């Protein structure tokens, strides 16, 4: 009896062990350039790329550089959602930050409805570095995952 139960349990749980996940990245770029002259966007791709097509292996014997064509890597099909800048002429704009949060949350909620689960969040900043440095962006990458449909 216990052998049959064990075999049944293995058959039922087999699909769980063979799950293949797919991932999707959404990138949010928010300008922290003073006076509101920067550009802020949320970007998500509508096409895929195979990294192997643009990857080379370097070694002591073969140290030649990667000659992948940049034009082949670029893609034209992506969503670009306008966001508001953190600063304007009067300084930091908390309303803009709240508005951006609402737009990004809307995207996250839509992806959740499509079966995506937020798996990782990674952020970084390149900020004002003193006199003469007017550049700055805040980048957040949201990595989503879901079970890939079996073909």
CSV table of C-alpha atoms in Angstrom, one decimal:
chain,number,residue,atom,x,y,z
A,1,UNK,CA,0.0,0.0,0.0
A,2,UNK,CA,2.7,2.5,0.9
A,3,UNK,CA,4.6,1.8,-2.4
A,4,UNK,CA,1.5,2.6,-4.4
A,5,UNK,CA,0.9,5.8,-2.4
A,6,UNK,CA,4.6,6.8,-3.0
A,7,UNK,CA,4.3,6.1,-6.7
A,8,UNK,CA,1.1,8.1,-6.9
A,9,UNK,CA,2.7,11.0,-5.0
A,10,UNK,CA,5.7,11.0,-7.4
A,11,UNK,CA,3.4,11.1,-10.5
A,12,UNK,CA,1.3,14.0,-9.1
A,13,UNK,CA,4.3,16.0,-8.0
A,14,UNK,CA,6.4,15.5,-11.2
A,15,UNK,CA,5.0,18.6,-12.9
A,16,UNK,CA,6.1,20.7,-10.0
A,17,UNK,CA,9.7,19.6,-10.4
A,18,UNK,CA,9.7,20.3,-14.1
A,19,UNK,CA,8.5,23.9,-14.0
A,20,UNK,CA,10.3,26.2,-16.4
A,21,UNK,CA,10.2,29.9,-15.5
A,22,UNK,CA,10.3,32.8,-17.9
A,23,UNK,CA,11.4,36.3,-16.8
A,24,UNK,CA,10.6,39.8,-17.8
A,25,UNK,CA,12.4,43.1,-16.9
A,26,UNK,CA,10.8,46.5,-16.5
A,27,UNK,CA,13.2,49.4,-16.1
A,28,UNK,CA,12.3,52.7,-14.5
A,29,UNK,CA,14.6,55.6,-15.2
A,30,UNK,CA,13.9,58.8,-13.2
A,31,UNK,CA,15.7,62.0,-13.8
A,32,UNK,CA,17.4,63.7,-10.9
A,33,UNK,CA,18.7,66.5,-13.0
A,34,UNK,CA,18.0,69.9,-11.4
A,35,UNK,CA,15.4,72.3,-12.9
A,36,UNK,CA,13.4,69.4,-14.4
A,37,UNK,CA,15.2,69.3,-17.7
A,38,UNK,CA,15.8,65.5,-17.6
A,39,UNK,CA,13.7,62.7,-19.0
A,40,UNK,CA,12.0,60.0,-16.9
A,41,UNK,CA,10.6,56.8,-18.4
A,42,UNK,CA,9.4,53.3,-17.7
A,43,UNK,CA,10.7,50.8,-20.3
A,44,UNK,CA,9.6,47.2,-21.1
A,45,UNK,CA,10.5,45.2,-24.1
A,46,UNK,CA,8.0,43.7,-26.5
A,47,UNK,CA,10.6,41.4,-28.2
A,48,UNK,CA,13.3,39.0,-27.0
A,49,UNK,CA,17.0,38.6,-27.7
A,50,UNK,CA,19.2,35.5,-27.3
A,51,UNK,CA,22.3,36.6,-25.4
A,52,UNK,CA,24.2,33.8,-27.1
A,53,UNK,CA,24.1,35.6,-30.4
A,54,UNK,CA,26.1,38.4,-28.9
A,55,UNK,CA,28.5,36.5,-26.7
A,56,UNK,CA,32.0,35.4,-27.3
A,57,UNK,CA,34.4,33.5,-25.2
A,58,UNK,CA,37.8,34.9,-24.5
A,59,UNK,CA,40.8,32.9,-23.3
A,60,UNK,CA,44.6,33.1,-23.1
A,61,UNK,CA,44.8,31.5,-26.5
A,62,UNK,CA,42.1,33.6,-28.1
A,63,UNK,CA,41.8,37.1,-26.6
A,64,UNK,CA,40.0,38.7,-29.6
A,65,UNK,CA,37.3,41.1,-28.7
A,66,UNK,CA,33.6,40.7,-29.2
A,67,UNK,CA,32.6,42.0,-32.6
A,68,UNK,CA,28.8,41.7,-32.3
A,69,UNK,CA,27.0,44.3,-34.4
A,70,UNK,CA,25.3,46.9,-32.1
A,71,UNK,CA,22.5,47.3,-34.6
A,72,UNK,CA,21.6,43.6,-34.2
A,73,UNK,CA,21.3,44.0,-30.5
A,74,UNK,CA,19.1,47.0,-30.6
A,75,UNK,CA,15.3,46.5,-30.8
A,76,UNK,CA,12.6,48.8,-32.0
A,77,UNK,CA,9.6,47.2,-30.2
A,78,UNK,CA,9.2,48.3,-26.6
A,79,UNK,CA,6.8,50.2,-24.4
A,80,UNK,CA,7.9,53.6,-23.2
A,81,UNK,CA,5.8,55.1,-20.5
A,82,UNK,CA,6.5,58.8,-19.7
A,83,UNK,CA,7.1,59.6,-16.0
A,84,UNK,CA,7.6,62.9,-14.3
A,85,UNK,CA,11.0,64.2,-13.2
A,86,UNK,CA,12.0,64.4,-9.5
A,87,UNK,CA,13.0,68.0,-9.7
A,88,UNK,CA,11.6,71.2,-11.3
A,89,UNK,CA,12.7,74.8,-11.1
A,90,UNK,CA,11.4,75.0,-7.5
A,91,UNK,CA,13.3,71.9,-6.3
A,92,UNK,CA,12.2,68.4,-5.5
A,93,UNK,CA,8.5,67.6,-6.5
A,94,UNK,CA,6.9,65.1,-4.1
A,95,UNK,CA,3.8,65.1,-6.2
A,96,UNK,CA,5.9,63.9,-9.2
A,97,UNK,CA,7.3,61.1,-7.0
A,98,UNK,CA,3.8,60.1,-5.9
A,99,UNK,CA,2.5,60.2,-9.5
A,100,UNK,CA,5.4,58.0,-10.7
A,101,UNK,CA,4.7,55.5,-7.9
A,102,UNK,CA,1.1,55.3,-9.0
A,103,UNK,CA,2.1,54.7,-12.7
A,104,UNK,CA,4.7,52.0,-11.7
A,105,UNK,CA,2.3,50.4,-9.4
A,106,UNK,CA,-0.3,50.2,-12.2
A,107,UNK,CA,2.3,48.4,-14.4
A,108,UNK,CA,3.1,46.0,-11.5
A,109,UNK,CA,-0.6,45.3,-10.9
A,110,UNK,CA,-1.2,44.6,-14.6
A,111,UNK,CA,1.7,42.2,-14.8
A,112,UNK,CA,0.4,40.4,-11.7
A,113,UNK,CA,-3.0,40.0,-13.4
A,114,UNK,CA,-1.1,38.4,-16.3
A,115,UNK,CA,0.4,35.9,-14.0
A,116,UNK,CA,3.8,37.5,-13.4
A,117,UNK,CA,5.3,37.5,-9.9
A,118,UNK,CA,7.7,40.2,-8.8
A,119,UNK,CA,10.9,38.3,-8.1
A,120,UNK,CA,13.7,40.9,-7.7
A,121,UNK,CA,14.1,44.6,-7.5
A,122,UNK,CA,17.5,46.2,-8.2
A,123,UNK,CA,18.3,49.9,-8.2
A,124,UNK,CA,21.2,52.3,-8.7
A,125,UNK,CA,21.8,56.0,-8.9
A,126,UNK,CA,24.2,58.2,-10.7
A,127,UNK,CA,23.8,61.5,-8.9
A,128,UNK,CA,25.1,65.0,-8.8
A,129,UNK,CA,28.9,64.9,-8.3
A,130,UNK,CA,29.6,68.6,-7.5
A,131,UNK,CA,30.1,71.8,-9.5
A,132,UNK,CA,30.0,71.2,-13.2
A,133,UNK,CA,28.1,67.9,-13.0
A,134,UNK,CA,24.5,68.4,-14.0
A,135,UNK,CA,23.7,64.7,-14.6
A,136,UNK,CA,21.8,62.2,-12.6
A,137,UNK,CA,19.5,59.3,-13.0
A,138,UNK,CA,17.9,56.9,-10.7
A,139,UNK,CA,17.4,53.4,-12.2
A,140,UNK,CA,15.2,50.6,-10.8
A,141,UNK,CA,14.9,47.3,-12.5
A,142,UNK,CA,11.9,45.1,-11.7
A,143,UNK,CA,12.4,41.4,-12.6
A,144,UNK,CA,9.2,39.4,-12.9
A,145,UNK,CA,8.8,35.7,-13.3
A,146,UNK,CA,6.1,33.3,-14.2
A,147,UNK,CA,5.7,29.6,-15.1
A,148,UNK,CA,6.5,29.2,-18.8
A,149,UNK,CA,3.7,27.6,-20.8
A,150,UNK,CA,4.8,24.2,-22.1
A,151,UNK,CA,4.8,23.9,-25.9
